[in-house]
Amino acid sequence: MEQRVKELNRKYKEIFSDGNKVRNFQAPGRVNLIGEHTDYNGGFVMPMAINRNVLSAAAPRGDNEVHIHSVNFDKTIQFKLNNIEYRKEDGWGNYIKGMAKVLMDKGYKICGMNILFEGDIPLASGLSSSAAIEVLSGKTFAMISGVEIPAEELALLAQKAENEFIGVNCGIMDQYIISTGKKNNALFLDCRDLSSEQVPFIFDDVYVVIGNTKKERGLVDSEYNSRRKECEHGVKEFNKILGGVKDLRDVTSRQFEESKDKLPEITRKRCQHVIYEDERVKKAVKYLKSKDLESFGNLMVESHESLRDLYEVSCRELDILVEEALKMDGVFGSRMTGAGFGGCNVSLVLKDHVEKFIVLITEAYKKKTSRKPEFYICTPEDGAKEIVL
Ligand code: ADP
Ligand code: MG
């Protein structure tokens, strides 16, 4: 990390040559251990922030302009704080413009600045590099401008930027964990009232291993929107049957079993996933607290099967990564993570077995799909923060 920050600061001087002393910030990617497609249903999730992140180097300019450069895109973009508009050709720059806008709309006074970004979160792979760059730019704007924004509020503002400025109808999970994560903990989050609990995730002999299918997530946007609609339909149906249902989170598995025959098939399957997934997250918290990774891993497998068969958001590549993982020694559990249709899976693997795990799955996956997967060995890390070398 230290080396990366030094290199970033060297590049800052080269690109902006303003002679200013910079400050550095970071925001991590995230992986969701369990609780998939529950966030926008007012339910429960258990993500953790990971040891892959986006870094920034920034200093004030003395005017009302923001100049941003991303090492990953090798491009500089400029905008004035009193004239922020979405422009398609600005691509990644829109995330940063969106953050500046929501901060100012909320009444925060932001000053002009130069910011350099560099990240090692794989882009568009489901580890939420977009939420990382949103939260990071929010943190950078606030700190350089000398304003304090609580982590929970920063998460909500980042979600607002993604919803309203970028136009992606995401839930709160990604921005929340990226903003509030704590080293050595997973986060148990209630996505309805945003109450949360840090749950220690400290296992000397276990890694969280993320496998990237390297498959483009082509269908994800349209399918995501149709799943949201199907869940809304489920809420309407359950309201007729039970009354008082605001989100699928309000229906227990018992109530579901008693009334499922009244639902059309697709609605029934979607609801079954969400309702049982919420219950799995609550069980997962209990197992994590009692350090019972066997049982935790079994829940991960159930979650995957439910996402594959009931919610129908997996794909062949994800199923192969999970199937192969479950054949390996030293694996507690494995499941797809993120929205689906590509992206990543997540497995809990004994450290001693990780090397073999990666080699064997890479072989098998390549044979079956003609794609080369990537693996990231992950640890639970802090959310967005300043880095002082
Ligand atoms: P995901 O959030 O799953 O990684 P998205 O498509 O939602 O995928 O977000 C990826 C986008 O986020 C990138 O195309 C880019 O616009 C922006 N982004 C992520 N990391 C960086 C970075 N280091 N520099 C600039 N933009 C970034
Ligand atoms: Mg994203």
PDB file of C-alpha atoms in Angstrom, residues 201-209 291 293 330-332 348-354 377-378:
ATOM      1  CA  PHE A 201     -14.462 -12.242  11.181  1.00  0.00           C
ATOM      2  CA  ILE A 202     -11.125 -13.392  12.537  1.00  0.00           C
ATOM      3  CA  PHE A 203      -9.939 -16.824  11.458  1.00  0.00           C
ATOM      4  CA  ASP A 204      -6.191 -17.427  11.469  1.00  0.00           C
ATOM      5  CA  ASP A 205      -6.510 -20.359   9.090  1.00  0.00           C
ATOM      6  CA  VAL A 206      -9.224 -19.225   6.653  1.00  0.00           C
ATOM      7  CA  TYR A 207      -9.324 -16.916   3.633  1.00  0.00           C
ATOM      8  CA  VAL A 208     -12.220 -15.426   1.794  1.00  0.00           C
ATOM      9  CA  VAL A 209     -11.423 -16.260  -1.837  1.00  0.00           C
ATOM     10  CA  LYS A 291     -17.165 -19.501  14.822  1.00  0.00           C
ATOM     11  CA  LEU A 293     -17.805 -22.033   9.625  1.00  0.00           C
ATOM     12  CA  GLY A 330     -10.663 -27.364   2.762  1.00  0.00           C
ATOM     13  CA  VAL A 331     -13.694 -25.471   1.456  1.00  0.00           C
ATOM     14  CA  PHE A 332     -16.497 -24.510   3.868  1.00  0.00           C
ATOM     15  CA  LEU A 348     -14.352 -19.762   2.390  1.00  0.00           C
ATOM     16  CA  VAL A 349     -11.164 -21.780   2.104  1.00  0.00           C
ATOM     17  CA  LEU A 350      -8.580 -23.092   4.582  1.00  0.00           C
ATOM     18  CA  LYS A 351      -5.349 -21.150   4.027  1.00  0.00           C
ATOM     19  CA  ASP A 352      -3.325 -24.341   3.562  1.00  0.00           C
ATOM     20  CA  HIS A 353      -5.574 -25.346   0.682  1.00  0.00           C
ATOM     21  CA  VAL A 354      -5.818 -22.032  -1.152  1.00  0.00           C
ATOM     22  CA  ILE A 377      -7.456 -13.731  -1.711  1.00  0.00           C
ATOM     23  CA  CYS A 378      -9.313 -11.370   0.570  1.00  0.00           C
TER      24      CYS A 378
END
